[in-house]
Short mmCIF file of C-alpha atoms in Angstrom, two decimals:
data_model
loop_
_atom_site.label_atom_id
_atom_site.label_comp_id
_atom_site.label_asym_id
_atom_site.label_seq_id
_atom_site.Cartn_x
_atom_site.Cartn_y
_atom_site.Cartn_z
CA MET V 12 -9.92 12.06 16.72
CA LYS V 13 -10.52 13.12 12.39
CA GLU V 14 -6.98 14.40 11.58
CA LYS V 15 -5.44 11.43 12.68
CA ILE V 16 -8.38 9.34 10.47
CA ASN V 17 -7.13 11.70 7.89
CA ILE V 18 -3.39 11.09 7.87
CA LEU V 19 -4.54 7.31 8.10
CA ILE V 20 -6.12 7.60 4.67
CA ASN V 21 -2.85 9.61 3.13
CA ILE V 22 -0.16 7.20 4.39
CA PHE V 23 -3.05 4.22 2.74
CA THR V 24 -2.76 6.63 -0.33
CA ARG V 25 -0.03 7.68 -0.97
CA VAL V 26 1.72 3.71 0.13
CA PHE V 27 -0.95 2.12 -2.57
CA THR V 28 0.19 5.14 -4.72
CA THR V 29 3.62 4.90 -4.97
CA ILE V 30 3.70 1.05 -4.77
CA PHE V 31 1.75 1.09 -8.02
CA LEU V 32 3.56 3.53 -9.57
CA ILE V 33 7.22 1.92 -9.28
CA VAL V 34 6.04 -2.22 -9.47
CA THR V 35 4.97 -1.48 -12.15
CA ILE V 36 7.32 1.33 -13.79
CA TYR V 37 9.95 -1.67 -12.93
CA GLU V 38 8.09 -5.00 -14.13
CA ALA V 39 7.16 -2.67 -17.30
CA LEU V 40 11.49 -2.40 -17.34
CA PHE V 41 12.82 -5.79 -15.91
CA VAL V 42 10.20 -8.36 -16.68
CA ASP V 43 7.87 -8.36 -19.33
CA ILE V 44 5.84 -4.53 -20.89
CA ASN V 45 2.39 -6.43 -21.05
CA LEU V 46 2.98 -8.19 -17.64
CA THR V 47 -0.43 -7.22 -15.90
CA PHE V 48 -2.06 -7.09 -11.96
CA ARG V 49 -3.89 -9.84 -11.09
CA ILE V 50 -6.96 -9.34 -8.04
CA ILE V 51 -5.35 -11.03 -5.30
CA ASP V 52 -2.02 -8.75 -6.26
CA ILE V 53 -4.45 -5.52 -6.16
CA TRP V 54 -5.88 -6.53 -1.91
CA GLY V 55 -2.32 -7.88 -1.92
CA ILE V 56 -1.12 -4.44 -2.74
CA MET V 57 -4.28 -3.06 -0.48
CA LEU V 58 -3.40 -5.26 3.04
CA ILE V 59 0.36 -3.41 2.53
CA GLY V 60 -1.72 -0.19 2.24
CA LEU V 61 -3.63 -1.26 5.07
CA LEU V 62 -0.82 -2.73 7.52
CA CYS V 63 1.70 0.59 7.30
CA ALA V 64 -1.74 2.94 8.16
CA ILE V 65 -2.75 0.80 10.75
CA CYS V 66 1.26 0.26 11.68
CA TYR V 67 1.19 4.58 11.97
CA LEU V 68 -0.92 4.42 15.69
CA PRO V 69 1.34 4.38 17.72
CA LEU V 70 3.34 7.35 16.38
CA LEU V 71 0.21 9.62 16.31
CA SER V 72 -0.88 9.04 20.06
CA GLU V 73 0.19 12.73 21.38
CA LYS V 74 3.04 11.49 24.35
CA ASN V 75 5.48 14.09 23.70
CA TYR V 76 8.57 11.18 22.75
CA THR V 77 12.33 12.10 23.08
CA LYS V 78 14.10 12.08 19.54
CA THR V 79 15.71 8.51 21.08
CA ILE V 80 12.22 7.35 21.83
CA MET V 81 11.12 8.27 17.50
CA ILE V 82 13.71 6.87 16.08
CA ILE V 83 12.95 3.50 17.58
CA LEU V 84 9.71 3.77 16.37
CA GLN V 85 11.03 4.73 12.88
CA LEU V 86 13.08 1.08 13.27
CA VAL V 87 10.18 -1.13 14.15
CA TYR V 88 7.47 0.62 11.98
CA PHE V 89 9.88 0.36 9.21
CA VAL V 90 10.80 -3.71 10.05
CA VAL V 91 7.04 -4.40 10.75
CA ILE V 92 6.67 -3.67 7.33
CA ASN V 93 9.37 -4.91 5.74
CA ALA V 94 8.46 -7.84 7.26
CA ALA V 95 4.83 -7.81 6.55
CA THR V 96 5.51 -6.27 2.26
CA LEU V 97 8.05 -10.21 1.61
CA VAL V 98 5.54 -12.36 3.40
CA THR V 99 3.00 -10.62 1.56
CA GLY V 100 5.32 -11.03 -1.45
CA PHE V 101 6.45 -14.60 -0.57
CA LEU V 102 2.66 -15.76 -0.33
CA LEU V 103 1.68 -13.52 -3.93
CA HIS V 104 4.50 -15.89 -4.97
CA TRP V 105 6.23 -12.01 -6.08
CA PHE V 106 9.79 -13.20 -6.09
CA ASN V 107 11.43 -16.83 -6.33
CA LEU V 108 13.51 -17.32 -2.63
CA LYS V 109 15.56 -18.93 -4.80
CA SER V 110 16.64 -16.20 -6.29
CA PRO V 111 18.88 -13.99 -4.00
CA MET V 112 18.30 -11.25 -6.58
CA ALA V 113 14.22 -11.18 -6.36
CA VAL V 114 14.18 -10.80 -3.01
CA PHE V 115 17.18 -8.24 -3.00
CA SER V 116 15.49 -6.47 -5.61
CA PHE V 117 12.55 -7.23 -3.33
CA GLU V 118 13.64 -5.32 -0.79
CA LEU V 119 14.76 -2.11 -2.81
CA ILE V 120 12.05 -1.93 -3.88
CA ILE V 121 10.09 -2.20 0.12
CA ILE V 122 12.92 0.90 1.44
CA PHE V 123 12.34 2.81 -2.15
CA VAL V 124 8.48 2.57 -1.53
CA TYR V 125 9.13 3.31 2.07
CA ILE V 126 11.92 6.24 1.26
CA ILE V 127 9.29 8.64 -1.13
CA VAL V 128 6.11 7.60 1.08
CA MET V 129 8.27 8.93 3.89
CA VAL V 130 9.95 12.17 1.73
CA ILE V 131 6.82 13.20 0.77
CA SER V 132 5.26 12.69 3.63
CA TYR V 133 7.59 15.17 5.17
CA LYS V 134 7.21 17.11 2.39
CA ILE V 135 3.21 17.82 2.80
CA ASP V 136 4.27 18.20 6.83
CA SER V 137 6.33 20.66 6.02
CA ASP V 138 4.36 23.18 3.26
CA SER V 139 1.33 22.49 5.66
CA ALA V 140 3.05 23.93 8.56
CA LYS V 141 4.94 26.68 6.93
CA GLU V 142 0.73 27.40 5.42
CA MET V 143 -0.17 27.34 9.62
CA ASN V 144 2.42 29.46 10.41
CA LYS V 145 2.55 31.75 8.08
CA LYS V 146 -1.44 32.22 8.63
CA LEU V 147 -0.47 32.74 12.48
CA LYS V 148 1.82 36.12 12.08
CA GLU V 149 -0.82 37.67 9.97
CA ARG V 150 -2.90 37.56 12.55
CA GLN V 151 -0.65 39.04 14.74
#
């Protein structure tokens, strides 16, 4: 149980940090370098991070899923996170629905953040697995 909580905290932290970094860079390059975050924006980003962590719970099941089921779960996870982020962004006025380019760029940011978080998570998990395998070999 403790391990699952650590995974959820790591997901929240990675999502929260990555959103802040990407949005800050995006805003500085394409909108206004002097733009500041509102408190409600920070709460919105925290909500997205929390949703990402909570929605990841089915993927932490003790069940051994087939590869097809895992792919389906990952796709459903992405769709849910994408929808929640779009709704949050719309409600907090992070983009304007009247501007297709704004919606498109917001969607690209969502996809980019998702990919970055997944790559970071995969890399960290892969390194941990290699380290555990190394220690197992040393003990034998």
